[in-house]
mmCIF file of C-alpha atoms in Angstrom:
data_model
loop_
_atom_site.group_PDB
_atom_site.id
_atom_site.type_symbol
_atom_site.label_atom_id
_atom_site.label_comp_id
_atom_site.label_asym_id
_atom_site.label_seq_id
_atom_site.Cartn_x
_atom_site.Cartn_y
_atom_site.Cartn_z
ATOM 1 C CA MET A 571 74.616 146.584 84.225
ATOM 2 C CA GLU A 572 71.664 146.661 82.165
ATOM 3 C CA ASP A 573 69.877 148.807 84.728
ATOM 4 C CA ARG A 574 72.566 151.358 84.414
ATOM 5 C CA PHE A 575 71.465 152.174 80.846
ATOM 6 C CA PHE A 576 67.654 152.169 81.442
ATOM 7 C CA TRP A 577 65.310 154.920 80.725
ATOM 8 C CA SER A 578 61.686 155.164 79.782
ATOM 9 C CA LEU A 579 59.827 156.943 77.024
ATOM 10 C CA LYS A 580 56.691 159.143 77.829
ATOM 11 C CA ASN A 581 54.630 158.093 74.955
ATOM 12 C CA ARG A 582 54.733 155.610 72.056
ATOM 13 C CA VAL A 583 57.290 156.302 69.399
ATOM 14 C CA GLN A 584 56.311 156.766 65.839
ATOM 15 C CA CYS A 585 58.657 155.276 63.303
ATOM 16 C CA GLY A 586 57.853 157.333 60.019
ATOM 17 C CA ARG A 587 54.347 156.576 58.873
ATOM 18 C CA LYS A 588 54.681 152.672 59.725
ATOM 19 C CA GLU A 589 54.444 151.179 63.157
ATOM 20 C CA LYS A 590 54.564 152.571 66.662
ATOM 21 C CA PHE A 591 56.742 151.270 69.306
ATOM 22 C CA GLU A 592 55.514 151.025 73.060
ATOM 23 C CA PRO A 593 58.008 152.572 75.578
ATOM 24 C CA ALA A 594 58.726 149.036 77.098
ATOM 25 C CA GLU A 595 59.754 147.688 73.503
ATOM 26 C CA VAL A 596 61.856 150.715 72.989
ATOM 27 C CA ASN A 597 63.658 150.216 76.306
ATOM 28 C CA GLU A 598 64.636 146.586 75.395
ATOM 29 C CA TYR A 599 65.958 147.814 72.159
ATOM 30 C CA ALA A 600 68.028 150.514 74.047
ATOM 31 C CA ARG A 601 69.534 147.744 76.322
ATOM 32 C CA LYS A 602 70.495 145.618 73.424
ATOM 33 C CA GLY A 603 71.952 148.507 71.626
ATOM 34 C CA CYS A 604 74.147 149.522 74.718
ATOM 35 C CA ARG A 605 75.375 145.812 75.031
ATOM 36 C CA ASP A 606 76.335 146.002 71.155
ATOM 37 C CA ILE A 607 78.056 149.090 71.419
ATOM 38 C CA ILE A 608 80.150 148.039 74.435
ATOM 39 C CA ALA A 609 80.951 144.840 72.616
ATOM 40 C CA HIS A 610 82.421 146.948 69.595
ATOM 41 C CA GLU A 611 84.114 149.337 71.827
ATOM 42 C CA ASP A 612 87.747 148.018 71.092
ATOM 43 C CA SER A 613 87.195 148.768 67.395
ATOM 44 C CA LEU A 614 85.711 152.043 67.611
ATOM 45 C CA SER A 615 88.617 152.983 69.972
ATOM 46 C CA HIS A 616 91.117 151.651 67.128
ATOM 47 C CA VAL A 617 89.316 153.741 64.552
ATOM 48 C CA ASN A 618 89.257 156.854 66.699
ATOM 49 C CA SER A 619 92.726 156.706 68.126
ATOM 50 C CA PRO A 620 95.065 159.633 67.341
ATOM 51 C CA GLN A 621 97.592 157.533 65.336
ATOM 52 C CA HIS A 622 94.845 156.741 62.708
ATOM 53 C CA ARG A 623 93.954 160.491 62.233
ATOM 54 C CA PHE A 624 95.750 162.703 59.632
ATOM 55 C CA PRO A 625 96.785 166.020 61.322
ATOM 56 C CA SER A 626 96.056 168.142 58.243
ATOM 57 C CA ARG A 627 92.359 166.691 58.325
ATOM 58 C CA ARG A 628 91.738 167.278 61.731
ATOM 59 C CA LYS A 629 88.508 169.300 62.337
ATOM 60 C CA LYS A 630 86.814 170.626 65.490
ATOM 61 C CA ARG A 631 84.635 168.080 66.701
ATOM 62 C CA LYS A 632 81.193 169.022 68.013
ATOM 63 C CA LEU A 633 80.680 167.512 71.377
ATOM 64 C CA PRO A 634 77.281 165.851 72.276
ATOM 65 C CA LYS A 635 74.598 168.319 73.507
ATOM 66 C CA PRO A 636 72.354 167.600 76.205
ATOM 67 C CA TYR A 637 68.948 166.076 75.127
ATOM 68 C CA LYS A 638 65.974 168.477 75.947
ATOM 69 C CA GLY A 639 63.336 167.036 73.540
ATOM 70 C CA PRO A 640 59.881 165.771 74.810
ATOM 71 C CA HIS A 641 60.023 162.047 73.708
ATOM 72 C CA PHE A 642 62.742 160.592 76.005
ATOM 73 C CA THR A 643 63.033 160.715 79.766
ATOM 74 C CA ALA A 644 66.087 159.381 81.701
ATOM 75 C CA ILE A 645 66.108 157.729 85.083
ATOM 76 C CA ASN A 646 69.487 158.748 86.931
ATOM 77 C CA GLU A 647 71.178 159.319 83.503
ATOM 78 C CA SER A 648 72.146 162.134 81.261
ATOM 79 C CA LEU A 649 70.895 161.990 77.555
ATOM 80 C CA TYR A 650 72.931 163.495 74.868
ATOM 81 C CA VAL A 651 72.226 164.298 71.034
ATOM 82 C CA VAL A 652 75.181 163.901 68.856
ATOM 83 C CA LYS A 653 75.227 164.562 64.975
ATOM 84 C CA ILE A 654 77.198 162.180 62.888
ATOM 85 C CA THR A 655 77.839 162.675 59.246
ATOM 86 C CA ARG A 656 79.228 160.063 56.783
ATOM 87 C CA ASN A 657 82.799 159.276 57.311
ATOM 88 C CA ASN A 658 82.901 161.584 60.140
ATOM 89 C CA PHE A 659 83.936 159.490 63.135
ATOM 90 C CA ILE A 660 83.711 161.036 66.661
ATOM 91 C CA ASN A 661 85.268 159.693 69.868
ATOM 92 C CA LEU A 662 82.515 157.073 70.687
ATOM 93 C CA THR A 663 84.390 155.516 73.568
ATOM 94 C CA LYS A 664 82.738 157.839 75.987
ATOM 95 C CA TYR A 665 79.259 157.612 74.532
ATOM 96 C CA ALA A 666 76.848 154.837 73.674
ATOM 97 C CA VAL A 667 74.802 155.580 70.460
ATOM 98 C CA ILE A 668 71.337 154.292 71.072
ATOM 99 C CA PHE A 669 68.572 155.727 68.932
ATOM 100 C CA SER A 670 68.620 157.589 65.665
ATOM 101 C CA TRP A 671 65.815 159.876 64.224
ATOM 102 C CA SER A 672 65.089 162.063 61.440
ATOM 103 C CA ARG A 673 62.566 165.114 61.130
ATOM 104 C CA ASN A 674 59.997 162.418 60.272
ATOM 105 C CA SER A 675 60.914 159.843 62.556
ATOM 106 C CA ASN A 676 61.933 159.506 66.372
ATOM 107 C CA PHE A 677 62.858 156.036 66.114
ATOM 108 C CA CYS A 678 64.268 155.923 62.719
ATOM 109 C CA LYS A 679 64.932 152.406 61.185
ATOM 110 C CA THR A 680 66.886 151.273 64.265
ATOM 111 C CA ARG A 681 64.587 148.339 65.204
ATOM 112 C CA GLY A 682 67.202 145.859 66.766
ATOM 113 C CA VAL A 683 69.473 148.910 67.462
ATOM 114 C CA GLN A 684 72.124 148.099 65.221
ATOM 115 C CA TYR A 685 74.696 151.039 64.379
ATOM 116 C CA SER A 686 77.440 150.997 61.950
ATOM 117 C CA PRO A 687 79.729 154.345 62.348
ATOM 118 C CA GLY A 688 80.271 156.118 59.231
ATOM 119 C CA LEU A 689 77.690 154.090 57.158
ATOM 120 C CA ARG A 690 74.656 156.342 57.935
ATOM 121 C CA GLY A 691 74.410 160.006 59.161
ATOM 122 C CA GLY A 692 71.772 161.783 61.455
ATOM 123 C CA ASN A 693 71.176 162.595 64.889
ATOM 124 C CA PHE A 694 71.671 160.045 67.503
ATOM 125 C CA LEU A 695 70.755 159.847 71.250
ATOM 126 C CA CYS A 696 73.458 158.883 73.417
ATOM 127 C CA VAL A 697 73.988 157.958 77.062
ATOM 128 C CA GLU A 698 77.077 158.852 78.787
ATOM 129 C CA LEU A 699 79.209 155.802 79.796
#
């Protein structure tokens, strides 16, 4: 199952002005991140289920867009980018969020690849499950 979520980076990834991550190291974080997201899938499904949404508060949700940046390359996978804002849950049962980044960081403070939905916003790189 781990191979299903494998991809490689073309170059080292800069994390802000601090350290750089080698492609193999980032790939290991990605695999761990996928396992963590899958482990939490039930709780995410519960949060995003229709009975927990208020009809008057429903907004048109933006679907993930295909990733076309230069830093990540996929092996037999489709990569997507999704923007997540604070307290704006999207249906994450189909997508596993792996990396986040900002304008100054392609691997933004996600060493260990821990993700708490709704606690921080930003752009996230996803793989389709």
